[in-house]
Amino acid sequence: MPSNSDMPRYILRNCTVFADRVSKIGQASEITLPVPTEKVEEMRNAGMVMPIDIPMGYEKMESSFKLSGFDPQVIQLFGLSVGVEREFMVTGALAHEDGTIINATAYIRGRLIKNDHGSWKPGEAGENDFQITLRYYRLEIDGRTVIEASPFDVSIGGVSQTSSIRSALLA
């Protein structure tokens, strides 16, 4: 019999999104979390026989979700004044095959930049597609911060990936 560590773990069983971190939106049919992506530039200096990629920071992050309901509360989060941001919270239930269930939570702050109401067809459930451009992102799994990112710092597992550059700039 396989040990518990051999069994599948961290399987997403269900998820939901909270708009403005106030009201639960239980009609989410799809949620796309931000994709942290390192920005690299190709460089080939004199004496090098092949180019290498060098890290230059991080790409802009976006997130999205689809709702099966035509919710005016969410629709009104679009087109806010300059400087106004909204908070979204995505929660997920992760299951281990030994029966353990843990929480995953993504905290997202930014602006709703896409408010697509899709096509309407009689007799079919419509979907509304929303896109968020991010100013802040934090992913926690079982209460531990795995990723935290803002325009000024990126932390992986609680360790800043950008503090030495920031320190050099502030010296």
Tab-separated table of N, CA and C in Angstrom:
chain	number	residue	atom	x	y	z
A	1	MET	N	0.845	-1.185	0.000
A	1	MET	CA	0.000	0.000	0.000
A	1	MET	C	0.888	1.245	0.000
A	2	PRO	N	0.581	2.231	-0.859
A	2	PRO	CA	1.428	3.430	-0.903
A	2	PRO	C	1.296	4.249	0.374
A	3	SER	N	2.380	4.922	0.726
A	3	SER	CA	2.344	5.797	1.893
A	3	SER	C	1.592	7.077	1.526
A	4	ASN	N	1.201	7.841	2.548
A	4	ASN	CA	0.469	9.085	2.306
A	4	ASN	C	1.254	10.058	1.441
A	5	SER	N	2.578	10.038	1.550
A	5	SER	CA	3.385	10.970	0.760
A	5	SER	C	3.414	10.580	-0.714
A	6	ASP	N	3.045	9.317	-1.030
A	6	ASP	CA	3.002	8.873	-2.424
A	6	ASP	C	1.671	9.199	-3.101
A	7	MET	N	0.675	9.539	-2.305
A	7	MET	CA	-0.656	9.800	-2.840
A	7	MET	C	-0.719	11.226	-3.404
A	8	PRO	N	-1.583	11.451	-4.392
A	8	PRO	CA	-1.725	12.807	-4.943
A	8	PRO	C	-2.121	13.810	-3.857
A	9	ARG	N	-1.548	15.009	-3.958
A	9	ARG	CA	-1.826	16.076	-2.989
A	9	ARG	C	-2.082	17.379	-3.729
A	10	TYR	N	-2.633	18.355	-3.025
A	10	TYR	CA	-2.894	19.707	-3.537
A	10	TYR	C	-3.771	19.701	-4.796
A	11	ILE	N	-4.798	18.872	-4.800
A	11	ILE	CA	-5.716	18.802	-5.937
A	11	ILE	C	-6.843	19.803	-5.710
A	12	LEU	N	-7.029	20.715	-6.650
A	12	LEU	CA	-8.083	21.720	-6.523
A	12	LEU	C	-9.446	21.045	-6.665
A	13	ARG	N	-10.258	21.118	-5.614
A	13	ARG	CA	-11.588	20.498	-5.628
A	13	ARG	C	-12.688	21.511	-5.917
A	14	ASN	N	-12.492	22.754	-5.490
A	14	ASN	CA	-13.498	23.779	-5.745
A	14	ASN	C	-12.869	25.144	-5.499
A	15	CYS	N	-13.509	26.194	-6.031
A	15	CYS	CA	-12.986	27.544	-5.851
A	15	CYS	C	-14.119	28.548	-6.019
A	16	THR	N	-13.868	29.761	-5.560
A	16	THR	CA	-14.819	30.856	-5.748
A	16	THR	C	-14.062	32.172	-5.753
A	17	VAL	N	-14.751	33.231	-6.157
A	17	VAL	CA	-14.140	34.555	-6.178
A	17	VAL	C	-15.043	35.515	-5.413
A	18	PHE	N	-14.422	36.398	-4.661
A	18	PHE	CA	-15.127	37.458	-3.951
A	18	PHE	C	-14.787	38.764	-4.654
A	19	ALA	N	-15.805	39.479	-5.115
A	19	ALA	CA	-15.582	40.785	-5.732
A	19	ALA	C	-15.529	41.818	-4.618
A	20	ASP	N	-14.558	42.705	-4.676
A	20	ASP	CA	-14.369	43.724	-3.641
A	20	ASP	C	-14.119	43.122	-2.265
A	21	ARG	N	-13.837	41.838	-2.207
A	21	ARG	CA	-13.603	41.118	-0.951
A	21	ARG	C	-14.748	41.312	0.030
A	22	VAL	N	-15.935	41.654	-0.494
A	22	VAL	CA	-17.090	41.865	0.370
A	22	VAL	C	-18.146	40.815	0.078
A	23	SER	N	-18.564	40.734	-1.180
A	23	SER	CA	-19.665	39.837	-1.511
A	23	SER	C	-19.150	38.601	-2.232
A	24	LYS	N	-19.664	37.475	-1.837
A	24	LYS	CA	-19.260	36.230	-2.457
A	24	LYS	C	-19.973	36.097	-3.795
A	25	ILE	N	-19.212	35.858	-4.827
A	25	ILE	CA	-19.777	35.650	-6.147
A	25	ILE	C	-19.705	34.146	-6.394
A	26	GLY	N	-20.804	33.442	-6.170
A	26	GLY	CA	-20.814	31.992	-6.280
A	26	GLY	C	-21.095	31.496	-7.675
A	27	GLN	N	-21.113	32.394	-8.648
A	27	GLN	CA	-21.448	31.997	-10.006
A	27	GLN	C	-20.221	31.983	-10.917
A	28	ALA	N	-19.047	31.818	-10.344
A	28	ALA	CA	-17.831	31.782	-11.158
A	28	ALA	C	-17.747	30.435	-11.879
A	29	SER	N	-17.599	30.497	-13.195
A	29	SER	CA	-17.431	29.269	-13.961
A	29	SER	C	-15.963	29.023	-14.295
A	30	GLU	N	-15.135	30.064	-14.140
A	30	GLU	CA	-13.702	29.918	-14.424
A	30	GLU	C	-12.961	31.076	-13.777
A	31	ILE	N	-11.812	30.768	-13.192
A	31	ILE	CA	-10.963	31.791	-12.577
A	31	ILE	C	-9.535	31.546	-13.053
A	32	THR	N	-8.895	32.588	-13.556
A	32	THR	CA	-7.495	32.481	-13.970
A	32	THR	C	-6.663	33.348	-13.042
A	33	LEU	N	-5.798	32.711	-12.266
A	33	LEU	CA	-4.918	33.445	-11.356
A	33	LEU	C	-3.811	34.125	-12.146
A	34	PRO	N	-3.178	35.147	-11.568
A	34	PRO	CA	-2.042	35.803	-12.227
A	34	PRO	C	-0.926	34.797	-12.528
A	35	VAL	N	-0.199	35.053	-13.588
A	35	VAL	CA	0.911	34.191	-13.989
A	35	VAL	C	2.203	34.986	-13.832
A	36	PRO	N	2.917	34.818	-12.698
A	36	PRO	CA	4.199	35.515	-12.559
A	36	PRO	C	5.165	35.044	-13.652
A	37	THR	N	5.695	36.005	-14.396
A	37	THR	CA	6.589	35.694	-15.509
A	37	THR	C	7.805	36.594	-15.431
A	38	GLU	N	8.964	35.986	-15.438
A	38	GLU	CA	10.196	36.765	-15.405
A	38	GLU	C	10.460	37.354	-16.783
A	39	LYS	N	10.841	38.627	-16.820
A	39	LYS	CA	11.207	39.292	-18.073
A	39	LYS	C	12.698	39.081	-18.286
A	40	VAL	N	13.058	38.573	-19.452
A	40	VAL	CA	14.465	38.345	-19.761
A	40	VAL	C	14.817	39.019	-21.086
A	41	GLU	N	16.062	39.360	-21.209
A	41	GLU	CA	16.603	39.917	-22.456
A	41	GLU	C	17.765	39.032	-22.881
A	42	GLU	N	17.842	38.802	-24.166
A	42	GLU	CA	18.953	38.007	-24.687
A	42	GLU	C	20.196	38.884	-24.776
A	43	MET	N	21.335	38.329	-24.351
A	43	MET	CA	22.593	39.079	-24.389
A	43	MET	C	23.705	38.157	-24.875
A	44	ARG	N	24.537	38.714	-25.732
A	44	ARG	CA	25.749	37.999	-26.164
A	44	ARG	C	26.875	39.010	-26.176
A	45	ASN	N	27.710	38.926	-25.183
A	45	ASN	CA	28.859	39.825	-25.075
A	45	ASN	C	30.042	39.278	-25.870
A	46	ALA	N	31.053	40.122	-26.046
A	46	ALA	CA	32.261	39.707	-26.745
A	46	ALA	C	32.855	38.487	-26.053
A	47	GLY	N	33.296	37.527	-26.831
A	47	GLY	CA	33.909	36.317	-26.303
A	47	GLY	C	32.910	35.198	-26.032
A	48	MET	N	31.636	35.494	-26.013
A	48	MET	CA	30.626	34.461	-25.788
A	48	MET	C	30.322	33.766	-27.110
A	49	VAL	N	30.193	32.447	-27.093
A	49	VAL	CA	29.899	31.722	-28.325
A	49	VAL	C	28.404	31.512	-28.527
A	50	MET	N	27.633	31.825	-27.497
A	50	MET	CA	26.172	31.756	-27.634
A	50	MET	C	25.551	32.773	-26.685
A	51	PRO	N	24.399	33.263	-27.025
A	51	PRO	CA	23.738	34.229	-26.138
A	51	PRO	C	23.110	33.535	-24.927
A	52	ILE	N	22.868	34.323	-23.893
A	52	ILE	CA	22.151	33.846	-22.707
A	52	ILE	C	21.036	34.837	-22.395
A	53	ASP	N	20.054	34.379	-21.676
A	53	ASP	CA	19.009	35.270	-21.197
A	53	ASP	C	19.427	35.834	-19.853
A	54	ILE	N	19.245	37.140	-19.678
A	54	ILE	CA	19.534	37.764	-18.388
A	54	ILE	C	18.234	38.318	-17.818
A	55	PRO	N	18.029	38.165	-16.512
A	55	PRO	CA	16.781	38.642	-15.906
A	55	PRO	C	16.742	40.168	-15.849
A	56	MET	N	15.581	40.721	-16.202
A	56	MET	CA	15.403	42.169	-16.223
A	56	MET	C	14.252	42.622	-15.329
A	57	GLY	N	13.669	41.720	-14.585
A	57	GLY	CA	12.521	42.062	-13.752
A	57	GLY	C	11.379	41.113	-14.035
A	58	TYR	N	10.172	41.636	-14.003
A	58	TYR	CA	8.987	40.793	-14.151
A	58	TYR	C	7.995	41.444	-15.100
A	59	GLU	N	7.234	40.619	-15.775
A	59	GLU	CA	6.197	41.086	-16.691
A	59	GLU	C	4.982	41.563	-15.897
A	60	LYS	N	4.171	42.392	-16.516
A	60	LYS	CA	2.914	42.845	-15.936
A	60	LYS	C	2.010	41.626	-15.750
A	61	MET	N	1.276	41.592	-14.620
A	61	MET	CA	0.396	40.463	-14.354
A	61	MET	C	-1.066	40.861	-14.548
A	62	GLU	N	-1.842	39.892	-15.012
A	62	GLU	CA	-3.281	40.056	-15.149
A	62	GLU	C	-3.970	38.826	-14.598
A	63	SER	N	-5.231	38.967	-14.311
A	63	SER	CA	-6.051	37.877	-13.818
A	63	SER	C	-7.414	38.008	-14.464
A	64	SER	N	-8.182	36.933	-14.469
A	64	SER	CA	-9.516	37.022	-15.056
A	64	SER	C	-10.454	36.026	-14.390
A	65	PHE	N	-11.731	36.270	-14.586
A	65	PHE	CA	-12.730	35.315	-14.124
A	65	PHE	C	-13.961	35.433	-15.008
A	66	LYS	N	-14.704	34.340	-15.065
A	66	LYS	CA	-15.949	34.302	-15.824
A	66	LYS	C	-17.077	33.999	-14.860
A	67	LEU	N	-18.186	34.698	-15.062
A	67	LEU	CA	-19.378	34.469	-14.259
A	67	LEU	C	-20.491	33.963	-15.163
A	68	SER	N	-21.281	33.072	-14.630
A	68	SER	CA	-22.419	32.574	-15.394
A	68	SER	C	-23.651	33.456	-15.172
A	69	GLY	N	-23.572	34.394	-14.238
A	69	GLY	CA	-24.674	35.321	-13.979
A	69	GLY	C	-24.339	36.719	-14.471
A	70	PHE	N	-25.360	37.466	-14.786
A	70	PHE	CA	-25.222	38.845	-15.267
A	70	PHE	C	-25.346	39.762	-14.055
A	71	ASP	N	-24.286	39.838	-13.257
A	71	ASP	CA	-24.326	40.473	-11.945
A	71	ASP	C	-23.991	41.964	-12.032
A	72	PRO	N	-24.968	42.858	-11.793
A	72	PRO	CA	-24.712	44.299	-11.900
A	72	PRO	C	-23.676	44.798	-10.906
A	73	GLN	N	-23.561	44.139	-9.756
A	73	GLN	CA	-22.568	44.552	-8.760
A	73	GLN	C	-21.156	44.441	-9.328
A	74	VAL	N	-20.874	43.359	-10.026
A	74	VAL	CA	-19.544	43.166	-10.616
A	74	VAL	C	-19.368	44.064	-11.835
A	75	ILE	N	-20.390	44.184	-12.645
A	75	ILE	CA	-20.315	45.034	-13.840
A	75	ILE	C	-19.948	46.465	-13.445
A	76	GLN	N	-20.437	46.942	-12.307
A	76	GLN	CA	-20.174	48.311	-11.865
A	76	GLN	C	-18.773	48.510	-11.295
A	77	LEU	N	-17.984	47.455	-11.221
A	77	LEU	CA	-16.585	47.612	-10.793
A	77	LEU	C	-15.701	48.108	-11.936
A	78	PHE	N	-16.234	48.138	-13.134
A	78	PHE	CA	-15.497	48.559	-14.323
A	78	PHE	C	-15.528	50.084	-14.456
A	79	GLY	N	-14.465	50.649	-15.034
A	79	GLY	CA	-14.454	52.062	-15.391
A	79	GLY	C	-14.378	53.001	-14.215
A	80	LEU	N	-13.626	52.638	-13.210
A	80	LEU	CA	-13.491	53.478	-12.028
A	80	LEU	C	-12.563	54.654	-12.305
A	81	SER	N	-12.645	55.660	-11.486
A	81	SER	CA	-11.796	56.844	-11.625
A	81	SER	C	-10.320	56.469	-11.502
A	82	VAL	N	-9.478	57.298	-12.063
A	82	VAL	CA	-8.034	57.095	-11.962
A	82	VAL	C	-7.636	57.044	-10.495
A	83	GLY	N	-6.800	56.089	-10.145
A	83	GLY	CA	-6.330	55.940	-8.774
A	83	GLY	C	-7.187	55.030	-7.914
A	84	VAL	N	-8.354	54.618	-8.419
A	84	VAL	CA	-9.229	53.738	-7.647
A	84	VAL	C	-8.943	52.292	-8.040
A	85	GLU	N	-8.685	51.475	-7.055
A	85	GLU	CA	-8.432	50.053	-7.267
A	85	GLU	C	-9.454	49.246	-6.488
A	86	ARG	N	-9.614	48.006	-6.860
A	86	ARG	CA	-10.510	47.094	-6.168
A	86	ARG	C	-9.731	45.879	-5.697
A	87	GLU	N	-10.247	45.269	-4.644
A	87	GLU	CA	-9.644	44.040	-4.134
A	87	GLU	C	-10.541	42.870	-4.488
A	88	PHE	N	-9.911	41.810	-4.943
A	88	PHE	CA	-10.596	40.563	-5.251
A	88	PHE	C	-9.910	39.467	-4.443
A	89	MET	N	-10.677	38.511	-4.020
A	89	MET	CA	-10.109	37.388	-3.283
A	89	MET	C	-10.626	36.100	-3.918
A	90	VAL	N	-9.706	35.226	-4.263
A	90	VAL	CA	-10.046	33.926	-4.825
A	90	VAL	C	-9.673	32.886	-3.787
A	91	THR	N	-10.608	32.003	-3.471
A	91	THR	CA	-10.311	30.945	-2.508
A	91	THR	C	-10.509	29.600	-3.173
A	92	GLY	N	-9.696	28.648	-2.760
A	92	GLY	CA	-9.787	27.301	-3.300
A	92	GLY	C	-9.640	26.275	-2.196
A	93	ALA	N	-10.277	25.133	-2.387
A	93	ALA	CA	-10.133	24.000	-1.480
A	93	ALA	C	-9.222	22.991	-2.163
A	94	LEU	N	-8.059	22.750	-1.548
A	94	LEU	CA	-7.095	21.783	-2.079
A	94	LEU	C	-7.184	20.505	-1.258
A	95	ALA	N	-7.228	19.392	-1.941
A	95	ALA	CA	-7.390	18.119	-1.243
A	95	ALA	C	-6.190	17.216	-1.466
A	96	HIS	N	-5.816	16.533	-0.389
A	96	HIS	CA	-4.838	15.451	-0.466
A	96	HIS	C	-5.648	14.158	-0.491
A	97	GLU	N	-5.144	13.150	-1.142
A	97	GLU	CA	-5.877	11.893	-1.232
A	97	GLU	C	-5.955	11.149	0.102
A	98	ASP	N	-5.249	11.644	1.121
A	98	ASP	CA	-5.396	11.032	2.449
A	98	ASP	C	-6.580	11.632	3.205
A	99	GLY	N	-7.311	12.569	2.552
A	99	GLY	CA	-8.482	13.168	3.160
A	99	GLY	C	-8.258	14.557	3.729
A	100	THR	N	-7.035	15.016	3.777
A	100	THR	CA	-6.722	16.343	4.286
A	100	THR	C	-7.179	17.396	3.273
A	101	ILE	N	-7.875	18.420	3.761
A	101	ILE	CA	-8.313	19.540	2.922
A	101	ILE	C	-7.656	20.806	3.452
A	102	ILE	N	-7.016	21.564	2.574
A	102	ILE	CA	-6.380	22.822	2.969
A	102	ILE	C	-6.873	23.952	2.076
A	103	ASN	N	-6.629	25.166	2.507
A	103	ASN	CA	-7.077	26.357	1.805
A	103	ASN	C	-5.959	26.950	0.961
A	104	ALA	N	-6.333	27.465	-0.197
A	104	ALA	CA	-5.460	28.311	-1.005
A	104	ALA	C	-6.225	29.618	-1.217
A	105	THR	N	-5.559	30.750	-0.990
A	105	THR	CA	-6.206	32.047	-1.154
A	105	THR	C	-5.295	32.957	-1.963
A	106	ALA	N	-5.874	33.586	-2.975
A	106	ALA	CA	-5.158	34.575	-3.773
A	106	ALA	C	-5.788	35.933	-3.504
A	107	TYR	N	-4.958	36.883	-3.087
A	107	TYR	CA	-5.399	38.263	-2.861
A	107	TYR	C	-4.927	39.071	-4.061
A	108	ILE	N	-5.869	39.721	-4.729
A	108	ILE	CA	-5.577	40.448	-5.957
A	108	ILE	C	-6.112	41.870	-5.806
A	109	ARG	N	-5.259	42.848	-6.091
A	109	ARG	CA	-5.701	44.250	-6.061
A	109	ARG	C	-5.353	44.876	-7.408
A	110	GLY	N	-6.308	45.576	-7.974
A	110	GLY	CA	-6.058	46.225	-9.255
A	110	GLY	C	-7.318	46.820	-9.825
A	111	ARG	N	-7.352	46.885	-11.151
A	111	ARG	CA	-8.468	47.513	-11.850
A	111	ARG	C	-9.107	46.505	-12.795
A	112	LEU	N	-10.423	46.527	-12.833
A	112	LEU	CA	-11.168	45.707	-13.778
A	112	LEU	C	-11.098	46.416	-15.131
A	113	ILE	N	-10.388	45.812	-16.093
A	113	ILE	CA	-10.151	46.490	-17.372
A	113	ILE	C	-10.945	45.887	-18.530
A	114	LYS	N	-11.612	44.762	-18.281
A	114	LYS	CA	-12.425	44.129	-19.329
A	114	LYS	C	-13.739	43.690	-18.717
A	115	ASN	N	-14.813	44.013	-19.403
A	115	ASN	CA	-16.156	43.761	-18.893
A	115	ASN	C	-16.981	43.234	-20.065
A	116	ASP	N	-16.702	41.998	-20.495
A	116	ASP	CA	-17.299	41.416	-21.700
A	116	ASP	C	-18.525	40.586	-21.321
A	117	HIS	N	-19.687	40.987	-21.817
A	117	HIS	CA	-20.926	40.299	-21.472
A	117	HIS	C	-21.243	39.154	-22.414
A	118	GLY	N	-20.339	38.834	-23.320
A	118	GLY	CA	-20.492	37.672	-24.183
A	118	GLY	C	-21.669	37.766	-25.130
A	119	SER	N	-21.993	36.637	-25.702
A	119	SER	CA	-23.139	36.600	-26.612
A	119	SER	C	-24.339	36.011	-25.884
A	120	TRP	N	-25.475	36.520	-26.206
A	120	TRP	CA	-26.708	36.069	-25.566
A	120	TRP	C	-27.455	35.169	-26.547
A	121	LYS	N	-27.774	33.948	-26.095
A	121	LYS	CA	-28.514	33.003	-26.934
A	121	LYS	C	-29.666	32.437	-26.112
A	122	PRO	N	-30.873	32.522	-26.627
A	122	PRO	CA	-32.016	31.971	-25.899
A	122	PRO	C	-31.800	30.487	-25.593
A	123	GLY	N	-32.118	30.110	-24.370
A	123	GLY	CA	-32.010	28.712	-23.973
A	123	GLY	C	-30.609	28.279	-23.565
A	124	GLU	N	-29.635	29.189	-23.585
A	124	GLU	CA	-28.259	28.860	-23.191
A	124	GLU	C	-27.804	29.820	-22.102
A	125	ALA	N	-27.064	29.274	-21.160
A	125	ALA	CA	-26.502	30.116	-20.095
A	125	ALA	C	-25.378	30.960	-20.674
A	126	GLY	N	-25.443	32.248	-20.476
A	126	GLY	CA	-24.391	33.132	-20.967
A	126	GLY	C	-23.269	33.258	-19.950
A	127	GLU	N	-22.125	33.703	-20.421
A	127	GLU	CA	-21.000	33.953	-19.524
A	127	GLU	C	-20.545	35.391	-19.687
A	128	ASN	N	-20.073	35.959	-18.595
A	128	ASN	CA	-19.498	37.293	-18.576
A	128	ASN	C	-18.024	37.140	-18.253
A	129	ASP	N	-17.179	37.762	-19.052
A	129	ASP	CA	-15.728	37.616	-18.916
A	129	ASP	C	-15.154	38.928	-18.374
A	130	PHE	N	-14.439	38.833	-17.256
A	130	PHE	CA	-13.853	40.008	-16.609
A	130	PHE	C	-12.345	39.845	-16.530
A	131	GLN	N	-11.606	40.935	-16.751
A	131	GLN	CA	-10.144	40.898	-16.679
A	131	GLN	C	-9.660	41.994	-15.747
A	132	ILE	N	-8.653	41.653	-14.948
A	132	ILE	CA	-8.089	42.572	-13.954
A	132	ILE	C	-6.619	42.803	-14.276
A	133	THR	N	-6.192	44.058	-14.291
A	133	THR	CA	-4.768	44.362	-14.345
A	133	THR	C	-4.323	44.600	-12.901
A	134	LEU	N	-3.231	43.972	-12.510
A	134	LEU	CA	-2.849	43.921	-11.105
A	134	LEU	C	-1.883	45.010	-10.675
A	135	ARG	N	-2.044	45.399	-9.413
A	135	ARG	CA	-1.086	46.250	-8.715
A	135	ARG	C	-0.471	45.489	-7.545
A	136	TYR	N	-1.167	44.423	-7.111
A	136	TYR	CA	-0.681	43.629	-5.973
A	136	TYR	C	-1.242	42.217	-6.089
A	137	TYR	N	-0.418	41.249	-5.697
A	137	TYR	CA	-0.830	39.837	-5.724
A	137	TYR	C	-0.141	39.083	-4.591
A	138	ARG	N	-0.932	38.282	-3.878
A	138	ARG	CA	-0.360	37.401	-2.856
A	138	ARG	C	-1.093	36.067	-2.930
A	139	LEU	N	-0.337	34.985	-2.986
A	139	LEU	CA	-0.888	33.642	-2.993
A	139	LEU	C	-0.455	32.938	-1.716
A	140	GLU	N	-1.452	32.490	-0.955
A	140	GLU	CA	-1.187	31.735	0.277
A	140	GLU	C	-1.726	30.324	0.120
A	141	ILE	N	-0.964	29.372	0.583
A	141	ILE	CA	-1.405	27.979	0.610
A	141	ILE	C	-1.238	27.477	2.031
A	142	ASP	N	-2.344	27.042	2.610
A	142	ASP	CA	-2.367	26.546	3.986
A	142	ASP	C	-1.813	27.597	4.958
A	143	GLY	N	-2.140	28.878	4.689
A	143	GLY	CA	-1.734	29.963	5.571
A	143	GLY	C	-0.323	30.483	5.360
A	144	ARG	N	0.445	29.893	4.462
A	144	ARG	CA	1.824	30.331	4.187
A	144	ARG	C	1.875	31.096	2.872
A	145	THR	N	2.526	32.248	2.888
A	145	THR	CA	2.663	33.044	1.667
A	145	THR	C	3.686	32.386	0.753
A	146	VAL	N	3.245	32.049	-0.453
A	146	VAL	CA	4.107	31.404	-1.437
A	146	VAL	C	4.667	32.444	-2.407
A	147	ILE	N	3.793	33.350	-2.870
A	147	ILE	CA	4.190	34.418	-3.790
A	147	ILE	C	3.554	35.715	-3.314
A	148	GLU	N	4.340	36.788	-3.334
A	148	GLU	CA	3.803	38.118	-3.065
A	148	GLU	C	4.498	39.083	-4.019
A	149	ALA	N	3.697	39.874	-4.745
A	149	ALA	CA	4.280	40.755	-5.761
A	149	ALA	C	3.570	42.101	-5.783
A	150	SER	N	4.373	43.145	-5.911
A	150	SER	CA	3.893	44.505	-6.107
A	150	SER	C	4.828	45.140	-7.139
A	151	PRO	N	4.529	46.352	-7.595
A	151	PRO	CA	5.439	46.986	-8.555
A	151	PRO	C	6.860	47.204	-8.012
A	152	PHE	N	7.059	47.082	-6.693
A	152	PHE	CA	8.358	47.380	-6.108
A	152	PHE	C	9.073	46.190	-5.494
A	153	ASP	N	8.393	45.051	-5.366
A	153	ASP	CA	9.045	43.891	-4.759
A	153	ASP	C	8.339	42.612	-5.180
A	154	VAL	N	9.104	41.567	-5.345
A	154	VAL	CA	8.575	40.224	-5.572
A	154	VAL	C	9.227	39.314	-4.548
A	155	SER	N	8.392	38.586	-3.821
A	155	SER	CA	8.865	37.679	-2.777
A	155	SER	C	8.375	36.277	-3.101
A	156	ILE	N	9.264	35.322	-3.045
A	156	ILE	CA	8.926	33.922	-3.260
A	156	ILE	C	9.244	33.172	-1.972
A	157	GLY	N	8.231	32.542	-1.388
A	157	GLY	CA	8.435	31.815	-0.132
A	157	GLY	C	8.912	32.711	0.991
A	158	GLY	N	8.537	33.988	0.962
A	158	GLY	CA	8.930	34.928	2.002
A	158	GLY	C	10.298	35.563	1.802
A	159	VAL	N	10.976	35.247	0.705
A	159	VAL	CA	12.309	35.792	0.432
A	159	VAL	C	12.210	36.769	-0.742
A	160	SER	N	12.561	38.033	-0.486
A	160	SER	CA	12.521	39.048	-1.534
A	160	SER	C	13.509	38.700	-2.638
A	161	GLN	N	13.030	38.765	-3.870
A	161	GLN	CA	13.883	38.515	-5.027
A	161	GLN	C	14.472	39.811	-5.576
A	162	THR	N	14.046	40.934	-5.019
A	162	THR	CA	14.427	42.231	-5.571
A	162	THR	C	15.044	43.176	-4.554
A	163	SER	N	15.239	42.751	-3.325
A	163	SER	CA	15.691	43.666	-2.268
A	163	SER	C	17.100	44.199	-2.522
A	164	SER	N	17.989	43.406	-3.094
A	164	SER	CA	19.348	43.890	-3.309
A	164	SER	C	19.371	44.994	-4.371
A	165	ILE	N	18.572	44.869	-5.406
A	165	ILE	CA	18.480	45.920	-6.429
A	165	ILE	C	17.872	47.177	-5.811
A	166	ARG	N	16.797	46.995	-5.048
A	166	ARG	CA	16.143	48.142	-4.399
A	166	ARG	C	17.100	48.847	-3.455
A	167	SER	N	17.865	48.096	-2.684
A	167	SER	CA	18.855	48.683	-1.774
A	167	SER	C	19.899	49.487	-2.537
A	168	ALA	N	20.339	48.963	-3.676
A	168	ALA	CA	21.341	49.668	-4.478
A	168	ALA	C	20.769	50.989	-5.014
A	169	LEU	N	19.498	51.007	-5.330
A	169	LEU	CA	18.873	52.217	-5.838
A	169	LEU	C	18.693	53.280	-4.759
A	170	LEU	N	18.500	52.843	-3.514
A	170	LEU	CA	18.246	53.770	-2.411
A	170	LEU	C	19.509	54.183	-1.675
A	171	ALA	N	20.656	53.610	-2.041
A	171	ALA	CA	21.908	53.893	-1.333
A	171	ALA	C	22.359	55.316	-1.517
